[in-house]
Short mmCIF file of C-alpha atoms in Angstrom, two decimals:
data_model
loop_
_atom_site.label_atom_id
_atom_site.label_comp_id
_atom_site.label_asym_id
_atom_site.label_seq_id
_atom_site.Cartn_x
_atom_site.Cartn_y
_atom_site.Cartn_z
CA ILE W 406 33.92 45.72 86.16
CA GLY W 407 37.20 44.88 84.42
CA SER W 408 38.26 48.51 83.95
CA PHE W 409 38.16 49.02 87.72
CA LEU W 410 40.42 46.07 88.58
CA LYS W 411 44.00 46.86 89.52
CA GLU W 412 45.54 43.58 88.41
CA LYS W 413 44.71 40.56 86.28
CA LEU W 414 42.82 37.95 88.22
CA THR W 415 44.59 34.79 89.36
CA LEU W 416 43.29 31.25 89.71
CA ASP W 417 43.81 31.53 93.48
CA GLN W 418 41.13 34.23 93.56
CA LEU W 419 38.61 32.31 91.46
CA THR W 420 36.09 29.66 92.49
CA LEU W 421 33.98 28.35 89.64
CA ASN W 422 31.39 25.62 89.13
CA LEU W 423 30.03 25.92 85.60
CA PHE W 424 27.60 23.01 86.00
CA GLU W 425 25.84 24.73 88.94
CA GLY W 426 26.23 28.19 87.39
CA VAL W 427 28.09 29.76 90.30
CA GLY W 428 31.39 31.51 90.54
CA SER W 429 33.18 33.91 92.81
CA LEU W 430 36.26 36.08 93.04
CA ARG W 431 37.98 36.94 96.31
CA ASN W 432 40.29 39.77 97.38
CA VAL W 433 39.95 41.90 94.27
CA ALA W 434 42.14 45.03 94.29
CA LEU W 435 40.58 48.09 92.65
CA ASP W 436 42.29 50.42 90.18
CA ILE W 437 42.16 53.76 91.97
CA TRP W 438 43.15 55.67 88.83
CA SER W 439 40.04 54.46 87.00
CA LEU W 440 37.82 55.08 90.02
CA ASN W 441 39.19 58.60 90.51
CA SER W 442 38.75 59.39 86.81
CA MET W 443 35.08 58.41 87.05
CA LEU W 444 34.67 60.39 90.30
CA ARG W 445 36.36 63.44 88.76
CA ASP W 446 33.93 63.30 85.81
CA ALA W 447 31.06 63.19 88.32
CA SER W 448 32.55 66.17 90.26
CA ALA W 449 32.75 64.11 93.45
CA PRO W 450 34.23 66.06 96.40
CA PHE W 451 36.54 63.18 97.35
CA GLU W 452 39.14 60.86 95.87
CA VAL W 453 39.97 57.20 96.47
CA LEU W 454 43.36 56.34 97.99
CA ASP W 455 42.93 52.56 98.11
CA GLY W 456 40.24 50.01 97.41
CA GLU W 457 39.45 46.32 97.52
CA ILE W 458 36.41 44.05 97.18
CA ASP W 459 36.23 41.02 99.47
CA THR W 460 33.98 38.90 97.23
CA ILE W 461 32.24 39.14 93.85
CA SER W 462 29.80 36.28 93.25
CA ILE W 463 27.70 35.39 90.23
CA THR W 464 24.84 32.92 89.94
CA ILE W 465 23.65 32.02 86.45
CA PRO W 466 20.40 29.98 86.24
CA TRP W 467 21.35 27.89 83.18
CA SER W 468 18.08 25.95 83.16
CA ASN W 469 15.89 29.09 83.36
CA LEU W 470 17.88 31.80 81.58
CA LEU W 471 14.80 33.40 80.03
CA THR W 472 12.69 33.53 83.20
CA THR W 473 15.13 33.79 86.10
CA SER W 474 17.57 36.62 86.76
CA THR W 475 21.32 36.24 86.85
CA ILE W 476 22.56 37.48 90.21
CA LEU W 477 25.77 39.47 90.67
CA GLU W 478 26.60 40.09 94.32
CA ILE W 479 29.42 42.28 95.60
CA LYS W 480 30.34 42.00 99.28
CA GLY W 481 32.84 43.93 101.32
CA VAL W 482 33.73 47.02 99.30
CA ASN W 483 36.57 48.60 101.26
CA LEU W 484 37.54 52.11 100.18
CA THR W 485 39.96 54.58 101.71
CA VAL W 486 38.90 58.06 100.62
CA GLN W 487 39.90 61.62 101.38
CA PRO W 488 38.31 64.96 100.55
CA LYS W 489 39.61 66.72 97.47
CA PHE W 490 41.63 69.77 98.35
CA GLU W 491 41.64 71.19 94.84
CA TYR W 492 38.37 71.86 93.12
CA GLU W 493 38.10 72.26 89.39
CA ASN W 494 35.54 75.04 89.76
CA SER W 495 37.58 77.32 92.01
CA ASN W 496 35.78 80.43 90.67
CA LEU W 497 32.59 79.22 92.35
CA LEU W 498 34.42 78.72 95.65
CA ASP W 499 36.08 82.12 95.36
CA SER W 500 32.69 83.67 94.71
CA LEU W 501 31.13 81.92 97.70
CA TRP W 502 34.05 82.95 99.93
CA GLY W 503 33.82 86.54 98.71
CA THR W 504 30.09 86.67 99.38
CA TRP W 505 30.52 85.17 102.84
CA SER W 506 33.39 87.50 103.78
CA MET W 507 31.49 90.54 102.45
CA THR W 508 28.43 89.55 104.46
CA SER W 509 30.58 89.07 107.54
CA SER W 510 32.31 92.42 106.99
CA MET W 511 28.97 94.18 106.58
CA GLN W 512 27.63 92.57 109.75
CA LEU W 513 30.77 93.57 111.63
CA ALA W 514 30.52 97.17 110.39
CA LYS W 515 26.85 97.36 111.43
CA GLU W 516 27.67 96.03 114.90
CA VAL W 517 30.48 98.58 115.35
CA LEU W 518 28.18 101.45 114.27
CA ARG W 519 25.43 100.22 116.57
CA ALA W 520 27.88 100.00 119.51
CA ASP W 521 29.17 103.51 118.75
CA GLN W 522 25.64 104.89 118.65
CA GLU W 523 24.79 103.22 121.95
CA ASN W 524 27.96 104.59 123.55
CA SER W 525 27.20 108.08 122.22
CA SER W 526 23.63 108.04 123.53
CA GLN W 527 24.77 106.74 126.95
CA SER W 528 27.45 109.42 127.32
CA SER W 529 24.93 112.17 126.33
CA SER W 530 22.61 111.16 129.17
#
């Protein structure tokens, strides 16, 4: 999680009770550069503009470590995202656009020819 944090944590953000095995962090700002790097590697169609986590809590069962799970709970992930306007694989988009525009042009040409043929047959009658 540390690589996704924007700043070092402060004592004001931390609540910890080692004896009970519980701890929590509040108001954790996220490092958007790290998040966007991960999203870029995954070819995500959006990017993060801002991000924060309200609370990260951990419960460690000291008395039953071998039989009981440690619980990490993240609440209130707030992200501001926007679509990416530049895609790394622009050749694919160009190809899709070209195919779509060719299909549309072919359909348009067929409709014009059909309308011309209908007009010709109506004026012959």
